[in-house]
Amino acid sequence: MLMILCSWLVIGIAALIFGKAIVDRIWHDDIKTMGKADIYIMTGLIFLNLYAQFFSLFYKVAGIACTILGVCGCGILISWAIGCIRRKESPVHVRYLKEHPYRTAALLLCILATMVWTAQVAGHYDTGLYHAQAIHWIEEYGVVPGLGNLHMRLAYNSAFMSLQALFSLQWLLGQSLHTLNGFLCVFGIGYAVMTIRRHQDQSWRTSDLLKCAGVIYIVTARYNISSSGTDIWALFLAVYVCTKWCEFAEAEVCSAAPWCFVCLTGIYALTVKLSAAVIVLLTVYPMYLLIRKRDIRRIAQNAVAAVLIVLPFLLRNVIISGYLIYPYAGIDLFQVDWKMDRSVLASDSMDIKMYGRGITDINEYGTPLSKWLPHWFGRQEPVNQILIAVGMICAIGLIYRLWKYICARQTREIIFIITVLLSLAFWFVTAPLMRYGIVYFMIVTAVFTGEMNKRKRNVNINRIVSAALVLVMIPVCWSYISKLGTLPEMEPGLWVKQEQYPAWPAVERQVGNVTVWVPEEGDLLGYFAFPGTSARKQLPNLGLRGDGFREGFCYMQETED
């Protein structure tokens, strides 16, 4: 745990330093609104992720990448500290912690609990399948052409993998840390605990309800905190973007800068997981504000920022798979020798949809909605069935509210509600796996409850509806919280360090003049059997582009004798 705490300090300090430098430099005119700890840290994390991705295009993300980052960070930190000393003041965020001791104490307890969960073995199935391998490739080689030909799942190329490689510190500790999800959970809980408003005579606001939803999701995902999966960060980003949007709306912020920050964060969420793609629709509103003000300079700045956020993700996609977006073969713009076979993309895309629908037989892929939907709903846990039912009722209510906003021509509210509803619909159409959908149902429920509380008329009816929603949500929340149980047992060594990635038995397979590892049984490899693949069907068509792994892999067409 001591190692985890040190890792979190490194991540947090780096994010805060670079985030504050960027925000103060770019949005100095709106510093009163933008100078918040969560905005600094979020901006810093996005910058660090972009840095890691760009660096991986040229070299492995290891000691040199961290050294360059450390030198630059120390220079900024020294300059910042000198400024505070001259002004004889402590940072605003430190003063806030001192002024709110109860919130600070609650945050410290949450940090301790999260540290215990982060110290555990990385038990997420997909971490053993490909997450750990993807991080290992970035640590050792950066980006490798045609890596998806070795294992199709390595072509998913979440931006989050590069950020994890940057802070794994394997080059320094001799052990690849997987502490980043734990830090992000602490960030999410801290944001909620330290910023949620206490209302006495007022109704709960939408932003407060969304913060509660974010905390509930983190509690449900606690068993995966120690893993290196992308789900926690991607889904929390969806909640965070919606929460900040509502915060700015409730404060009646008129400046375009805060809205641009929210939308750029949404664009970044797209690079973490494609299921968050619909959030990009929110960019319509800040563009509307800037166009109305004819602020060409700000339009250009935000356009450049958006391109910089997406560019390394797209470049890595092309290098790893040969396609701009994996696994969508319809966007086929590049003729490179390492391009993956289209049939692999089609098969992988089909598997994703089928798995989400609970269909295991490939022959049932074309099953109509009327047949697979009842089966899908029946397989959900009772608490999830309640959440789905409540979410669908709230979605219908939001459609009604959307109609009211359209009639009133309230552009901001129209864009937000459309985005929330389409995010839920997009999840359902693409891969309705409940571990992703839980967040979208929570968002819809929180937004609808907030919308009901905003109405000034029929106050008693609003209170009745809100109370009914709360009563329905009580068993949902209690089901998740009651599963907390006792904290897992800690081995003596885990009080100092983090449990390493698990390992599974593997055997060597020859590919050309190199050796790769495959599992003895099943499809789990982990971090140490490197380089490895469990995609045995891809091995007969796997070829090398050069003499070693650095040159990458290519797809070899089967030839008839």
Short mmCIF file of C-alpha atoms in Angstrom, two decimals, residues 509-516 531 542 544 546-549 553:
data_model
loop_
_atom_site.label_atom_id
_atom_site.label_comp_id
_atom_site.label_asym_id
_atom_site.label_seq_id
_atom_site.Cartn_x
_atom_site.Cartn_y
_atom_site.Cartn_z
CA ARG A 509 4.98 -21.25 -30.36
CA GLN A 510 7.36 -20.45 -33.20
CA VAL A 511 6.37 -17.70 -35.64
CA GLY A 512 9.06 -17.22 -38.26
CA ASN A 513 12.32 -16.69 -36.41
CA VAL A 514 10.69 -15.49 -33.17
CA THR A 515 8.78 -17.11 -30.34
CA VAL A 516 5.39 -16.14 -28.93
CA PRO A 531 4.80 -11.51 -26.20
CA LEU A 542 0.52 -14.41 -38.75
CA LEU A 544 6.58 -10.86 -39.46
CA GLY A 546 11.01 -7.86 -40.48
CA ASP A 547 13.47 -9.73 -38.34
CA GLY A 548 11.88 -8.94 -34.98
CA PHE A 549 8.87 -7.61 -33.12
CA PHE A 553 3.21 -8.20 -37.86
#
